[in-house]
PDB file of C-alpha atoms in Angstrom:
ATOM      1  CA  UNK H  16       0.240  -0.294   0.049  1.00  0.00           C
ATOM      2  CA  UNK H  17       0.976   3.398  -1.023  1.00  0.00           C
ATOM      3  CA  UNK H  18       2.075   5.438   2.020  1.00  0.00           C
ATOM      4  CA  UNK H  19       3.178   9.519   2.666  1.00  0.00           C
ATOM      5  CA  UNK H  20       2.797  10.374   5.875  1.00  0.00           C
ATOM      6  CA  UNK H  21       4.131  14.426   6.606  1.00  0.00           C
ATOM      7  CA  UNK H  22       5.540  15.398   9.471  1.00  0.00           C
ATOM      8  CA  UNK H  23       7.100  19.290  10.742  1.00  0.00           C
ATOM      9  CA  UNK H  24       4.056  21.718  10.384  1.00  0.00           C
ATOM     10  CA  UNK H  25       3.176  23.965  13.658  1.00  0.00           C
ATOM     11  CA  UNK H  26       2.692  27.644  14.771  1.00  0.00           C
ATOM     12  CA  UNK H  27       5.958  29.241  13.872  1.00  0.00           C
ATOM     13  CA  UNK H  28       6.685  33.190  13.618  1.00  0.00           C
ATOM     14  CA  UNK H  29       6.960  35.092  10.703  1.00  0.00           C
ATOM     15  CA  UNK H  30      10.322  35.161   9.402  1.00  0.00           C
ATOM     16  CA  UNK H  31      11.250  32.075  10.786  1.00  0.00           C
ATOM     17  CA  UNK H  32      12.182  28.516   8.938  1.00  0.00           C
ATOM     18  CA  UNK H  33      10.080  25.274   9.666  1.00  0.00           C
ATOM     19  CA  UNK H  34      11.479  21.894   7.580  1.00  0.00           C
ATOM     20  CA  UNK H  35       8.643  19.661   6.533  1.00  0.00           C
ATOM     21  CA  UNK H  36       9.164  15.566   5.777  1.00  0.00           C
ATOM     22  CA  UNK H  37       6.874  13.428   3.764  1.00  0.00           C
ATOM     23  CA  UNK H  38       7.889   9.950   4.824  1.00  0.00           C
ATOM     24  CA  UNK H  39       7.404   7.519   1.957  1.00  0.00           C
ATOM     25  CA  UNK H  40       6.120   3.515   1.264  1.00  0.00           C
ATOM     26  CA  UNK H  41       4.846   1.060  -0.777  1.00  0.00           C
ATOM     27  CA  UNK H  42       6.320   2.101  -4.004  1.00  0.00           C
ATOM     28  CA  UNK H  43       9.771   2.597  -5.517  1.00  0.00           C
ATOM     29  CA  UNK H  44      10.371   6.000  -4.551  1.00  0.00           C
ATOM     30  CA  UNK H  45      13.123   6.846  -6.779  1.00  0.00           C
ATOM     31  CA  UNK H  46      11.081   5.991  -9.314  1.00  0.00           C
ATOM     32  CA  UNK H  47       8.999   9.072  -9.367  1.00  0.00           C
ATOM     33  CA  UNK H  48       9.109  12.586  -9.299  1.00  0.00           C
ATOM     34  CA  UNK H  49       7.288  14.590  -6.231  1.00  0.00           C
ATOM     35  CA  UNK H  50       5.640  16.823  -5.094  1.00  0.00           C
ATOM     36  CA  UNK H  51       4.334  19.697  -2.581  1.00  0.00           C
ATOM     37  CA  UNK H  52       1.277  21.316  -2.902  1.00  0.00           C
ATOM     38  CA  UNK H  53      -0.570  23.913   0.069  1.00  0.00           C
ATOM     39  CA  UNK H  54      -3.989  24.862   0.364  1.00  0.00           C
ATOM     40  CA  UNK H  55      -4.533  27.678   2.699  1.00  0.00           C
ATOM     41  CA  UNK H  56      -7.881  27.378   4.708  1.00  0.00           C
ATOM     42  CA  UNK H  57     -11.173  27.457   2.718  1.00  0.00           C
ATOM     43  CA  UNK H  58      -9.248  27.797  -0.068  1.00  0.00           C
ATOM     44  CA  UNK H  59      -8.069  26.002  -3.392  1.00  0.00           C
ATOM     45  CA  UNK H  60      -4.890  23.797  -4.220  1.00  0.00           C
ATOM     46  CA  UNK H  61      -1.464  25.655  -4.921  1.00  0.00           C
ATOM     47  CA  UNK H  62       1.453  23.865  -6.244  1.00  0.00           C
ATOM     48  CA  UNK H  63       4.513  24.680  -4.508  1.00  0.00           C
ATOM     49  CA  UNK H  64       7.408  23.039  -5.690  1.00  0.00           C
ATOM     50  CA  UNK H  65       7.989  19.708  -7.186  1.00  0.00           C
ATOM     51  CA  UNK H  66      11.876  17.420  -7.935  1.00  0.00           C
ATOM     52  CA  UNK H  67      11.940  14.477 -10.333  1.00  0.00           C
ATOM     53  CA  UNK H  68      13.936  11.241  -9.177  1.00  0.00           C
ATOM     54  CA  UNK H  69      17.031  11.985  -9.323  1.00  0.00           C
ATOM     55  CA  UNK H  70      16.591  15.508  -8.368  1.00  0.00           C
ATOM     56  CA  UNK H  71      17.882  16.871 -11.951  1.00  0.00           C
ATOM     57  CA  UNK H  72      14.886  18.646 -12.240  1.00  0.00           C
ATOM     58  CA  UNK H  73      13.101  21.519  -9.359  1.00  0.00           C
ATOM     59  CA  UNK H  74      10.682  23.457  -9.900  1.00  0.00           C
ATOM     60  CA  UNK H  75       8.882  26.113  -7.127  1.00  0.00           C
ATOM     61  CA  UNK H  76       5.767  28.436  -7.381  1.00  0.00           C
ATOM     62  CA  UNK H  77       6.987  32.413  -8.130  1.00  0.00           C
ATOM     63  CA  UNK H  78       4.959  32.887  -4.388  1.00  0.00           C
ATOM     64  CA  UNK H  79       7.530  30.487  -3.109  1.00  0.00           C
ATOM     65  CA  UNK H  80      10.504  30.874  -5.137  1.00  0.00           C
ATOM     66  CA  UNK H  81      13.775  31.850  -3.638  1.00  0.00           C
ATOM     67  CA  UNK H  82      12.434  31.122   0.071  1.00  0.00           C
ATOM     68  CA  UNK H  83      11.652  27.223  -0.284  1.00  0.00           C
ATOM     69  CA  UNK H  84      14.148  24.469  -0.845  1.00  0.00           C
ATOM     70  CA  UNK H  85      13.317  21.361  -2.302  1.00  0.00           C
ATOM     71  CA  UNK H  86      14.749  17.919  -1.686  1.00  0.00           C
ATOM     72  CA  UNK H  87      14.885  14.230  -1.799  1.00  0.00           C
ATOM     73  CA  UNK H  88      16.433  11.506   0.027  1.00  0.00           C
ATOM     74  CA  UNK H  89      16.397   8.122  -1.872  1.00  0.00           C
ATOM     75  CA  UNK H  90      18.313   6.195   0.176  1.00  0.00           C
ATOM     76  CA  UNK H  91      15.912   7.254   3.313  1.00  0.00           C
ATOM     77  CA  UNK H  92      12.734   7.624   0.946  1.00  0.00           C
ATOM     78  CA  UNK H  93      11.814  10.894   2.229  1.00  0.00           C
ATOM     79  CA  UNK H  94      10.838  14.265   0.505  1.00  0.00           C
ATOM     80  CA  UNK H  95      11.741  17.650   2.364  1.00  0.00           C
ATOM     81  CA  UNK H  96      10.397  21.087   2.561  1.00  0.00           C
ATOM     82  CA  UNK H  97      13.015  23.776   3.650  1.00  0.00           C
ATOM     83  CA  UNK H  98      11.075  26.679   4.309  1.00  0.00           C
ATOM     84  CA  UNK H  99      12.733  30.132   4.976  1.00  0.00           C
ATOM     85  CA  UNK H 100      11.515  33.944   5.821  1.00  0.00           C
ATOM     86  CA  UNK H 101       7.723  32.490   6.564  1.00  0.00           C
ATOM     87  CA  UNK H 102       5.010  34.758   5.911  1.00  0.00           C
ATOM     88  CA  UNK H 103       1.579  34.945   7.264  1.00  0.00           C
ATOM     89  CA  UNK H 104       0.435  34.510   3.631  1.00  0.00           C
ATOM     90  CA  UNK H 105       2.207  30.486   3.862  1.00  0.00           C
ATOM     91  CA  UNK H 106      -0.283  29.592   6.172  1.00  0.00           C
ATOM     92  CA  UNK H 107      -1.773  26.110   4.985  1.00  0.00           C
ATOM     93  CA  UNK H 108      -2.344  22.682   5.083  1.00  0.00           C
ATOM     94  CA  UNK H 109       1.009  21.377   2.856  1.00  0.00           C
ATOM     95  CA  UNK H 110       0.494  17.841   1.027  1.00  0.00           C
ATOM     96  CA  UNK H 111       3.052  15.839  -0.531  1.00  0.00           C
ATOM     97  CA  UNK H 112       2.140  13.867  -3.811  1.00  0.00           C
ATOM     98  CA  UNK H 113       3.557  11.384  -5.625  1.00  0.00           C
ATOM     99  CA  UNK H 114       3.770  12.384  -9.568  1.00  0.00           C
ATOM    100  CA  UNK H 115       2.374   9.061 -11.748  1.00  0.00           C
ATOM    101  CA  UNK H 116       5.930   9.335 -13.589  1.00  0.00           C
ATOM    102  CA  UNK H 117       9.792  10.158 -13.409  1.00  0.00           C
ATOM    103  CA  UNK H 118       9.294  12.610 -15.000  1.00  0.00           C
ATOM    104  CA  UNK H 119       8.283  16.111 -13.314  1.00  0.00           C
ATOM    105  CA  UNK H 120       5.114  18.093 -14.199  1.00  0.00           C
ATOM    106  CA  UNK H 121       4.299  15.174 -17.284  1.00  0.00           C
ATOM    107  CA  UNK H 122       1.075  14.186 -15.544  1.00  0.00           C
ATOM    108  CA  UNK H 123      -0.992  13.678 -12.498  1.00  0.00           C
ATOM    109  CA  UNK H 124      -0.256  13.427  -9.012  1.00  0.00           C
ATOM    110  CA  UNK H 125      -2.107   9.899  -7.966  1.00  0.00           C
ATOM    111  CA  UNK H 126      -0.958   9.568  -4.327  1.00  0.00           C
ATOM    112  CA  UNK H 127      -0.912  12.032  -1.735  1.00  0.00           C
ATOM    113  CA  UNK H 128      -0.327  12.435   1.672  1.00  0.00           C
ATOM    114  CA  UNK H 129      -3.388  14.048   4.384  1.00  0.00           C
ATOM    115  CA  UNK H 130      -1.074  16.555   4.789  1.00  0.00           C
ATOM    116  CA  UNK H 131       0.786  18.667   7.636  1.00  0.00           C
ATOM    117  CA  UNK H 132      -0.538  22.351   9.228  1.00  0.00           C
ATOM    118  CA  UNK H 133       1.415  25.018   9.057  1.00  0.00           C
ATOM    119  CA  UNK H 134       0.282  28.613  10.476  1.00  0.00           C
ATOM    120  CA  UNK H 135       2.447  31.800  10.592  1.00  0.00           C
ATOM    121  CA  UNK H 136       1.283  33.950  13.546  1.00  0.00           C
ATOM    122  CA  UNK H 137       2.984  35.928  15.479  1.00  0.00           C
TER     123      UNK H 137
ATOM    124  CA  UNK R   1       2.284  31.057 -15.591  1.00  0.00           C
ATOM    125  CA  UNK R   2      -0.651  29.831 -17.349  1.00  0.00           C
ATOM    126  CA  UNK R   3      -4.214  30.235 -15.718  1.00  0.00           C
ATOM    127  CA  UNK R   4      -6.527  28.281 -15.500  1.00  0.00           C
ATOM    128  CA  UNK R   5     -10.042  29.138 -15.092  1.00  0.00           C
ATOM    129  CA  UNK R   6     -12.988  26.540 -14.029  1.00  0.00           C
ATOM    130  CA  UNK R   7     -16.450  26.788 -14.667  1.00  0.00           C
ATOM    131  CA  UNK R   8     -18.888  26.888 -12.991  1.00  0.00           C
ATOM    132  CA  UNK R   9     -17.625  28.494  -9.285  1.00  0.00           C
ATOM    133  CA  UNK R  10     -20.064  26.206  -7.822  1.00  0.00           C
ATOM    134  CA  UNK R  11     -23.024  23.923  -9.244  1.00  0.00           C
ATOM    135  CA  UNK R  12     -26.203  22.195  -8.086  1.00  0.00           C
ATOM    136  CA  UNK R  13     -27.178  19.331  -9.456  1.00  0.00           C
ATOM    137  CA  UNK R  14     -29.457  16.240  -8.406  1.00  0.00           C
ATOM    138  CA  UNK R  15     -28.870  12.441  -7.812  1.00  0.00           C
ATOM    139  CA  UNK R  16     -28.669  10.842 -11.625  1.00  0.00           C
ATOM    140  CA  UNK R  17     -27.873  14.076 -13.077  1.00  0.00           C
ATOM    141  CA  UNK R  18     -25.380  14.398 -15.882  1.00  0.00           C
ATOM    142  CA  UNK R  19     -22.685  17.464 -15.319  1.00  0.00           C
ATOM    143  CA  UNK R  20     -20.277  18.976 -17.081  1.00  0.00           C
ATOM    144  CA  UNK R  21     -17.751  21.089 -15.737  1.00  0.00           C
ATOM    145  CA  UNK R  22     -15.347  23.000 -17.900  1.00  0.00           C
ATOM    146  CA  UNK R  23     -11.634  24.025 -17.711  1.00  0.00           C
ATOM    147  CA  UNK R  24     -10.258  27.020 -19.837  1.00  0.00           C
ATOM    148  CA  UNK R  25      -6.139  27.875 -20.423  1.00  0.00           C
ATOM    149  CA  UNK R  26      -4.912  30.612 -20.511  1.00  0.00           C
ATOM    150  CA  UNK R  27      -2.190  29.060 -23.540  1.00  0.00           C
ATOM    151  CA  UNK R  28      -1.827  26.351 -24.753  1.00  0.00           C
ATOM    152  CA  UNK R  29      -1.787  22.689 -23.182  1.00  0.00           C
ATOM    153  CA  UNK R  30      -1.696  20.845 -25.438  1.00  0.00           C
ATOM    154  CA  UNK R  31      -3.435  17.335 -23.502  1.00  0.00           C
ATOM    155  CA  UNK R  32      -1.492  17.968 -20.411  1.00  0.00           C
ATOM    156  CA  UNK R  33      -4.440  18.503 -17.993  1.00  0.00           C
ATOM    157  CA  UNK R  34      -5.584  16.314 -14.755  1.00  0.00           C
ATOM    158  CA  UNK R  35      -8.429  16.624 -12.625  1.00  0.00           C
ATOM    159  CA  UNK R  36      -8.694  15.778  -8.584  1.00  0.00           C
ATOM    160  CA  UNK R  37     -11.959  15.420  -6.409  1.00  0.00           C
ATOM    161  CA  UNK R  38     -11.858  16.763  -3.257  1.00  0.00           C
ATOM    162  CA  UNK R  39     -13.906  15.923  -0.136  1.00  0.00           C
ATOM    163  CA  UNK R  40     -13.823  17.915   3.427  1.00  0.00           C
ATOM    164  CA  UNK R  41     -10.975  17.441   5.341  1.00  0.00           C
ATOM    165  CA  UNK R  42     -10.064  14.555   2.853  1.00  0.00           C
ATOM    166  CA  UNK R  43      -6.797  15.171   0.318  1.00  0.00           C
ATOM    167  CA  UNK R  44      -7.429  15.510  -3.094  1.00  0.00           C
ATOM    168  CA  UNK R  45      -7.920  12.375  -5.461  1.00  0.00           C
ATOM    169  CA  UNK R  46      -6.543  12.117  -8.890  1.00  0.00           C
ATOM    170  CA  UNK R  47      -9.427  11.936 -11.458  1.00  0.00           C
ATOM    171  CA  UNK R  48      -8.196  11.823 -14.329  1.00  0.00           C
ATOM    172  CA  UNK R  49      -4.740  12.568 -15.951  1.00  0.00           C
ATOM    173  CA  UNK R  50      -4.098  13.960 -19.753  1.00  0.00           C
ATOM    174  CA  UNK R  51      -6.879  15.001 -20.508  1.00  0.00           C
ATOM    175  CA  UNK R  52      -8.827  11.521 -20.590  1.00  0.00           C
ATOM    176  CA  UNK R  53      -7.072   9.054 -18.781  1.00  0.00           C
ATOM    177  CA  UNK R  54      -9.024   7.569 -15.994  1.00  0.00           C
ATOM    178  CA  UNK R  55      -7.065   6.401 -13.197  1.00  0.00           C
ATOM    179  CA  UNK R  56      -7.119   3.367 -11.456  1.00  0.00           C
ATOM    180  CA  UNK R  57     -10.398   2.266  -9.452  1.00  0.00           C
ATOM    181  CA  UNK R  58     -12.114   5.514 -10.660  1.00  0.00           C
ATOM    182  CA  UNK R  59     -15.659   4.959 -11.714  1.00  0.00           C
ATOM    183  CA  UNK R  60     -16.570   5.227 -15.297  1.00  0.00           C
ATOM    184  CA  UNK R  61     -19.194   7.944 -14.766  1.00  0.00           C
ATOM    185  CA  UNK R  62     -16.064   9.994 -14.948  1.00  0.00           C
ATOM    186  CA  UNK R  63     -14.980  10.911 -18.217  1.00  0.00           C
ATOM    187  CA  UNK R  64     -12.753  13.909 -19.758  1.00  0.00           C
ATOM    188  CA  UNK R  65     -12.241  15.407 -23.264  1.00  0.00           C
ATOM    189  CA  UNK R  66     -10.970  18.628 -24.840  1.00  0.00           C
ATOM    190  CA  UNK R  67      -7.163  20.011 -25.989  1.00  0.00           C
ATOM    191  CA  UNK R  68      -5.474  23.170 -25.812  1.00  0.00           C
ATOM    192  CA  UNK R  69      -7.030  25.166 -23.755  1.00  0.00           C
ATOM    193  CA  UNK R  70     -10.548  24.227 -23.609  1.00  0.00           C
ATOM    194  CA  UNK R  71     -11.182  21.540 -21.677  1.00  0.00           C
ATOM    195  CA  UNK R  72     -14.253  19.228 -19.418  1.00  0.00           C
ATOM    196  CA  UNK R  73     -14.905  16.888 -17.108  1.00  0.00           C
ATOM    197  CA  UNK R  74     -18.353  15.194 -17.437  1.00  0.00           C
ATOM    198  CA  UNK R  75     -20.627  13.143 -14.959  1.00  0.00           C
ATOM    199  CA  UNK R  76     -22.624  10.502 -16.079  1.00  0.00           C
ATOM    200  CA  UNK R  77     -25.158  10.209 -13.488  1.00  0.00           C
ATOM    201  CA  UNK R  78     -24.318  11.760 -10.481  1.00  0.00           C
ATOM    202  CA  UNK R  79     -23.952   9.277  -7.258  1.00  0.00           C
ATOM    203  CA  UNK R  80     -24.290  10.524  -3.681  1.00  0.00           C
ATOM    204  CA  UNK R  81     -20.719  10.088  -3.164  1.00  0.00           C
ATOM    205  CA  UNK R  82     -19.692  12.463  -5.854  1.00  0.00           C
ATOM    206  CA  UNK R  83     -21.090  15.658  -4.283  1.00  0.00           C
ATOM    207  CA  UNK R  84     -17.659  17.216  -4.038  1.00  0.00           C
ATOM    208  CA  UNK R  85     -14.625  20.040  -5.377  1.00  0.00           C
ATOM    209  CA  UNK R  86     -13.927  19.499  -8.199  1.00  0.00           C
ATOM    210  CA  UNK R  87     -10.080  21.015  -9.564  1.00  0.00           C
ATOM    211  CA  UNK R  88      -8.601  20.757 -12.980  1.00  0.00           C
ATOM    212  CA  UNK R  89      -4.625  21.297 -13.217  1.00  0.00           C
ATOM    213  CA  UNK R  90      -2.106  21.932 -15.963  1.00  0.00           C
ATOM    214  CA  UNK R  91       1.437  19.883 -16.086  1.00  0.00           C
ATOM    215  CA  UNK R  92       2.028  21.259 -19.239  1.00  0.00           C
ATOM    216  CA  UNK R  93       4.815  23.360 -18.066  1.00  0.00           C
ATOM    217  CA  UNK R  94       5.599  24.787 -14.503  1.00  0.00           C
ATOM    218  CA  UNK R  95       4.813  26.330 -12.141  1.00  0.00           C
ATOM    219  CA  UNK R  96       1.758  23.826 -12.713  1.00  0.00           C
ATOM    220  CA  UNK R  97      -1.605  25.435 -11.517  1.00  0.00           C
ATOM    221  CA  UNK R  98      -4.475  24.366 -10.543  1.00  0.00           C
ATOM    222  CA  UNK R  99      -8.214  26.131 -11.269  1.00  0.00           C
ATOM    223  CA  UNK R 100     -10.397  28.064  -8.816  1.00  0.00           C
ATOM    224  CA  UNK R 101     -12.356  24.650  -8.160  1.00  0.00           C
ATOM    225  CA  UNK R 102     -15.978  23.612  -8.673  1.00  0.00           C
ATOM    226  CA  UNK R 103     -18.059  23.386  -5.823  1.00  0.00           C
ATOM    227  CA  UNK R 104     -20.683  20.801  -6.258  1.00  0.00           C
ATOM    228  CA  UNK R 105     -23.848  20.420  -3.969  1.00  0.00           C
ATOM    229  CA  UNK R 106     -26.604  18.072  -3.938  1.00  0.00           C
ATOM    230  CA  UNK R 107     -30.156  20.131  -4.990  1.00  0.00           C
TER     231      UNK R 107
END
């Protein structure tokens, strides 16, 4: 069974940092691209970042570019999102998601975690 | 960035109805269009990818069509479990972008 379990969310002050993790199991992790998608309370889905199977291709949404860094550890089956200079507008439920293919951005996300909540507030 | 616009934003329908949701891209995205269903408090679920490929385990009530800039998701005969919010997503170019969502409610 495919499982994606996010962790690392919480309450953080504006300007501070947070690192999210996503532990995966049930599939060959290094065969697939991975993504982070967020959803602000009561709002729609926003793609945050994606990484190809071998970390050779990485992308970011405009609102997080230069502040967030995605990475993966294929040996440990983990996906990460380092979030710096956090803002109130980064408050959201953060999902990790598995792409259907190795190549990033070619098709849909067929497995999702349940999300970890990040709240940025003083 | 490519903007994705869904219509309608909300829709009321009855069990057994045929429903169509449209998604328009601000530029051509070829066939790189995916559809998701999300229920309250749950993660999104992939329904259809690359316009018309039905994700494994998804009911054949769901179908997709379109190309270029205009796409549709059709539910042939609404069932109680279909009442949810639906999102389109383009995977043609980065950053990937989602539509604003269509909330499907029971009439």
